[in-house]
Amino acid sequence: MTAAFGRQEMLEHVRRACAGLPETEESIDGFGHTVMKVRGKTFIMMSPEEETPAGLSIKSDKEQQFLLLQQGGYVRTPYIGQHGWVSLDQTTKPNWDEVAGLIRTGYLLAAPKRLAKEVLASLDA
């Protein structure tokens, strides 16, 4: 299997998508995953640096997960897919604009309701 994207490219896209999302924190979890969190809740997980090919998982709900799996370009995330998480299909070139939208949605699902409401209001303005 040949990866359609590299880890550094992926990380740059993720950081750009998260740049305008308040209270987003980047860290490395106990398994070596780069994670993005909002107030302690994870909404993005990236594979450890030494893992090839690079992997990106995004929090979503089950309905969105179903649609993304039907559309293609995404797979059910191992171990946490039953909660709606999706991962980029590592053999296809991602649509980074679409991924940025999924990241925003994942953020809104993980953020406390009041913060999510404020962010949505600022996006509508």
Coordinates of N, CA and C in Angstrom, one line a residue:
M1 N 0.8 -1.2 0.0 CA 0.0 0.0 0.0 C 0.9 1.2 0.0
T2 N 0.6 2.1 -0.9 CA 1.4 3.4 -1.0 C 0.5 4.5 -0.5
A3 N 1.1 5.3 0.5 CA 0.3 6.4 1.0 C 0.2 7.5 0.0
A4 N -1.0 8.1 0.0 CA -1.3 9.2 -0.9 C -0.9 10.6 -0.3
F5 N -0.4 10.6 0.9 CA 0.0 11.8 1.5 C 1.0 11.5 2.6
G6 N 1.8 12.5 3.0 CA 2.8 12.3 4.0 C 2.4 12.9 5.3
R7 N 3.0 12.4 6.4 CA 2.6 12.9 7.7 C 2.8 14.4 7.9
Q8 N 3.9 14.9 7.4 CA 4.1 16.4 7.6 C 3.1 17.2 6.8
E9 N 2.8 16.8 5.6 CA 1.7 17.5 4.8 C 0.4 17.4 5.6
M10 N 0.1 16.2 6.1 CA -1.1 16.1 6.9 C -1.2 17.0 8.1
L11 N -0.1 17.0 8.8 CA 0.0 17.8 10.0 C -0.2 19.3 9.7
E12 N 0.4 19.8 8.6 CA 0.3 21.2 8.2 C -1.2 21.5 7.9
H13 N -1.9 20.6 7.2 CA -3.3 20.8 6.8 C -4.1 20.8 8.1
V14 N -3.9 19.9 9.0 CA -4.6 19.9 10.3 C -4.4 21.1 11.1
R15 N -3.2 21.6 11.2 CA -2.9 22.8 12.0 C -3.6 24.0 11.4
R16 N -3.6 24.1 10.0 CA -4.3 25.2 9.4 C -5.8 25.2 9.7
A17 N -6.4 24.0 9.6 CA -7.8 23.8 9.8 C -8.2 24.2 11.3
C18 N -7.2 23.9 12.2 CA -7.5 24.1 13.6 C -7.2 25.6 14.1
A19 N -6.5 26.3 13.2 CA -5.9 27.6 13.6 C -7.0 28.6 14.1
G20 N -8.2 28.6 13.6 CA -9.3 29.5 14.0 C -10.2 28.9 15.0
L21 N -9.9 27.7 15.5 CA -10.8 27.1 16.5 C -10.3 27.4 17.9
P22 N -11.1 28.1 18.7 CA -10.7 28.6 20.0 C -10.4 27.4 20.9
E23 N -9.4 27.6 21.8 CA -9.0 26.6 22.8 C -8.6 25.3 22.3
T24 N -8.1 25.2 21.1 CA -7.6 24.0 20.5 C -6.2 23.8 21.0
E25 N -5.9 22.6 21.5 CA -4.5 22.3 22.0 C -4.0 21.1 21.3
E26 N -2.7 21.1 20.9 CA -2.0 20.0 20.2 C -1.1 19.4 21.3
S27 N -1.1 18.0 21.3 CA -0.2 17.3 22.2 C 0.0 15.9 21.7
I28 N 0.9 15.2 22.4 CA 1.2 13.8 22.1 C 0.6 13.0 23.2
D29 N -0.2 12.0 22.8 CA -0.8 11.2 23.9 C 0.1 10.1 24.3
G30 N -0.3 9.2 25.2 CA 0.5 8.2 25.8 C 0.9 7.1 24.8
F31 N 0.2 7.1 23.6 CA 0.5 6.1 22.6 C 1.4 6.7 21.5
G32 N 1.7 7.9 21.6 CA 2.6 8.6 20.6 C 1.8 9.3 19.5
H33 N 0.4 9.3 19.6 CA -0.4 10.0 18.6 C -0.4 11.5 18.8
T34 N -0.3 12.2 17.8 CA -0.5 13.7 17.9 C -2.0 13.9 17.9
V35 N -2.5 14.6 18.9 CA -3.9 14.8 19.1 C -4.2 16.2 19.2
M36 N -5.4 16.6 18.7 CA -6.0 17.9 18.9 C -7.2 17.8 19.8
K37 N -7.2 18.7 20.8 CA -8.2 18.6 21.8 C -8.8 20.0 22.0
V38 N -10.1 20.0 22.5 CA -10.7 21.2 22.9 C -11.2 21.0 24.3
R39 N -10.7 21.7 25.3 CA -11.1 21.6 26.7 C -11.0 20.1 27.1
G40 N -9.9 19.5 26.7 CA -9.6 18.1 27.2 C -10.2 17.0 26.4
K41 N -11.1 17.3 25.4 CA -11.8 16.3 24.6 C -11.1 16.2 23.2
T42 N -10.7 15.0 22.9 CA -10.0 14.8 21.6 C -11.0 14.8 20.4
F43 N -10.6 15.5 19.3 CA -11.4 15.5 18.1 C -10.6 15.1 16.9
I44 N -9.2 15.0 17.0 CA -8.4 14.5 16.0 C -7.3 13.7 16.6
M45 N -7.0 12.6 15.9 CA -5.8 11.8 16.3 C -5.0 11.5 15.0
M46 N -3.7 11.6 15.1 CA -2.8 11.3 14.0 C -1.8 10.2 14.5
S47 N -1.5 9.4 13.5 CA -0.6 8.2 13.9 C 0.7 8.7 14.4
P48 N 1.4 7.9 15.2 CA 2.8 8.2 15.7 C 3.7 8.5 14.5
E49 N 4.7 9.3 14.8 CA 5.6 9.8 13.7 C 6.3 8.6 13.0
E50 N 6.6 7.5 13.7 CA 7.3 6.4 13.1 C 6.4 5.5 12.3
E51 N 5.1 5.7 12.4 CA 4.1 4.8 11.7 C 4.0 5.2 10.3
T52 N 4.1 4.2 9.4 CA 3.9 4.5 8.0 C 2.9 3.5 7.4
P53 N 2.0 3.9 6.6 CA 1.7 5.3 6.2 C 1.0 6.1 7.3
A54 N 1.0 7.4 7.1 CA 0.5 8.3 8.1 C -1.0 8.1 8.2
G55 N -1.6 8.2 9.4 CA -3.0 8.1 9.6 C -3.6 9.3 10.3
L56 N -4.8 9.6 9.9 CA -5.6 10.7 10.5 C -7.0 10.3 10.8
S57 N -7.4 10.4 12.0 CA -8.8 10.1 12.4 C -9.5 11.3 13.0
I58 N -10.7 11.4 12.7 CA -11.5 12.6 13.0 C -12.8 12.2 13.7
K59 N -13.2 12.9 14.7 CA -14.4 12.6 15.4 C -15.6 13.0 14.5
S60 N -16.6 12.2 14.4 CA -17.8 12.5 13.7 C -18.9 11.8 14.4
D61 N -20.1 12.0 13.9 CA -21.3 11.3 14.5 C -21.5 10.1 13.6
K62 N -22.4 9.2 14.0 CA -22.6 8.0 13.2 C -23.3 8.2 11.9
E63 N -24.2 9.2 11.8 CA -24.8 9.5 10.5 C -23.8 10.0 9.5
Q64 N -22.9 10.9 9.9 CA -21.9 11.5 9.0 C -20.9 10.4 8.7
Q65 N -20.6 9.5 9.6 CA -19.7 8.4 9.3 C -20.3 7.5 8.2
F66 N -21.5 7.2 8.3 CA -22.2 6.4 7.3 C -22.1 7.0 6.0
L67 N -22.4 8.3 5.9 CA -22.3 9.0 4.6 C -20.9 9.0 4.0
L68 N -19.9 9.3 4.9 CA -18.5 9.3 4.4 C -18.0 8.0 3.9
L69 N -18.4 6.9 4.6 CA -18.0 5.6 4.2 C -18.6 5.2 2.9
Q70 N -19.9 5.6 2.6 CA -20.5 5.4 1.3 C -19.9 6.1 0.2
Q71 N -19.5 7.4 0.5 CA -18.8 8.3 -0.5 C -17.5 7.8 -0.9
G72 N -16.7 7.2 0.0 CA -15.4 6.7 -0.2 C -14.4 7.7 0.2
G73 N -13.1 7.3 0.3 CA -12.0 8.2 0.8 C -11.9 8.1 2.3
Y74 N -12.8 7.4 3.0 CA -12.7 7.3 4.4 C -13.0 5.8 4.8
V75 N -12.4 5.5 6.0 CA -12.7 4.2 6.6 C -13.1 4.3 8.0
R76 N -13.7 3.3 8.5 CA -14.1 3.3 10.0 C -12.9 3.2 10.8
T77 N -12.7 4.1 11.8 CA -11.5 4.1 12.6 C -11.5 2.8 13.5
P78 N -10.4 2.0 13.5 CA -10.3 0.9 14.3 C -10.5 1.3 15.8
Y79 N -11.1 0.4 16.6 CA -11.3 0.5 18.0 C -12.3 1.6 18.5
I80 N -12.4 2.7 17.7 CA -13.3 3.8 18.2 C -14.3 4.1 17.1
G81 N -14.3 3.4 16.0 CA -15.3 3.7 14.9 C -16.7 3.5 15.3
Q82 N -17.0 2.7 16.3 CA -18.3 2.5 16.8 C -18.9 3.7 17.4
H83 N -18.1 4.7 17.7 CA -18.5 6.0 18.2 C -18.6 7.0 17.1
G84 N -18.4 6.7 15.9 CA -18.6 7.6 14.8 C -17.3 8.1 14.1
W85 N -16.2 7.8 14.7 CA -14.9 8.2 14.2 C -14.6 7.7 12.8
V86 N -14.0 8.5 12.0 CA -13.6 8.1 10.6 C -12.1 8.4 10.4
S87 N -11.5 7.6 9.6 CA -10.0 7.9 9.2 C -9.9 8.0 7.7
L88 N -8.9 8.8 7.3 CA -8.7 9.0 5.9 C -8.2 7.6 5.3
D89 N -8.8 7.3 4.2 CA -8.3 6.1 3.4 C -6.9 6.5 3.0
Q90 N -5.9 5.7 3.4 CA -4.5 6.1 3.2 C -4.0 5.8 1.8
T91 N -4.9 5.3 0.9 CA -4.5 5.0 -0.4 C -5.1 6.0 -1.4
T92 N -5.9 7.0 -0.9 CA -6.5 8.0 -1.8 C -6.0 9.4 -1.4
K93 N -5.9 10.2 -2.4 CA -5.5 11.6 -2.1 C -6.7 12.3 -1.5
P94 N -6.5 12.9 -0.3 CA -7.6 13.6 0.4 C -8.0 14.9 -0.2
N95 N -9.3 15.2 -0.1 CA -9.8 16.6 -0.4 C -9.6 17.4 0.8
W96 N -8.5 18.2 0.9 CA -8.2 18.9 2.2 C -9.2 19.9 2.6
D97 N -9.9 20.5 1.6 CA -11.0 21.4 2.0 C -12.1 20.6 2.7
E98 N -12.5 19.5 2.2 CA -13.5 18.6 2.8 C -13.0 18.2 4.2
V99 N -11.7 17.8 4.3 CA -11.2 17.4 5.6 C -11.2 18.5 6.6
A100 N -11.0 19.8 6.1 CA -11.0 20.9 7.0 C -12.5 21.1 7.6
G101 N -13.5 20.9 6.7 CA -14.9 20.9 7.2 C -15.2 19.9 8.2
L102 N -14.6 18.6 8.0 CA -14.8 17.6 8.9 C -14.1 17.8 10.3
I103 N -13.0 18.5 10.2 CA -12.3 18.9 11.4 C -13.1 19.9 12.2
R104 N -13.7 20.9 11.6 CA -14.6 21.8 12.2 C -15.8 21.1 12.9
T105 N -16.4 20.2 12.2 CA -17.5 19.4 12.7 C -17.0 18.6 13.9
G106 N -15.9 17.9 13.8 CA -15.4 17.2 15.0 C -15.1 18.0 16.2
Y107 N -14.6 19.2 15.9 CA -14.3 20.2 17.0 C -15.7 20.6 17.7
L108 N -16.7 20.9 16.9 CA -18.0 21.3 17.4 C -18.6 20.1 18.2
L109 N -18.4 18.9 17.8 CA -18.9 17.7 18.6 C -18.2 17.6 19.9
A110 N -16.9 17.9 19.9 CA -16.1 17.7 21.1 C -16.2 18.9 22.1
A111 N -16.4 20.1 21.6 CA -16.5 21.3 22.4 C -17.7 21.3 23.3
P112 N -17.5 21.9 24.5 CA -18.7 22.2 25.3 C -19.8 23.0 24.5
K113 N -21.0 22.7 24.8 CA -22.1 23.3 24.1 C -22.0 24.9 24.0
R114 N -21.7 25.5 25.1 CA -21.6 27.0 25.0 C -20.5 27.5 24.1
L115 N -19.4 26.8 24.1 CA -18.3 27.2 23.2 C -18.6 26.9 21.8
A116 N -19.2 25.7 21.5 CA -19.7 25.4 20.2 C -20.6 26.4 19.6
K117 N -21.6 26.9 20.5 CA -22.6 27.9 20.1 C -21.9 29.2 19.7
E118 N -20.9 29.6 20.5 CA -20.1 30.8 20.2 C -19.4 30.7 18.9
V119 N -18.8 29.6 18.7 CA -18.0 29.4 17.4 C -19.0 29.4 16.2
L120 N -20.1 28.7 16.3 CA -21.1 28.7 15.2 C -21.6 30.1 15.0
A121 N -21.8 30.9 16.0 CA -22.3 32.3 15.8 C -21.2 33.1 15.1
S122 N -19.9 32.9 15.5 CA -18.9 33.7 14.8 C -18.7 33.3 13.3
L123 N -19.0 32.0 13.0 CA -18.9 31.6 11.6 C -20.1 32.2 10.8
D124 N -21.2 32.4 11.4 CA -22.4 32.9 10.7 C -22.2 34.4 10.5
A125 N -21.4 35.1 11.3 CA -21.3 36.5 11.3 C -20.5 37.0 10.1

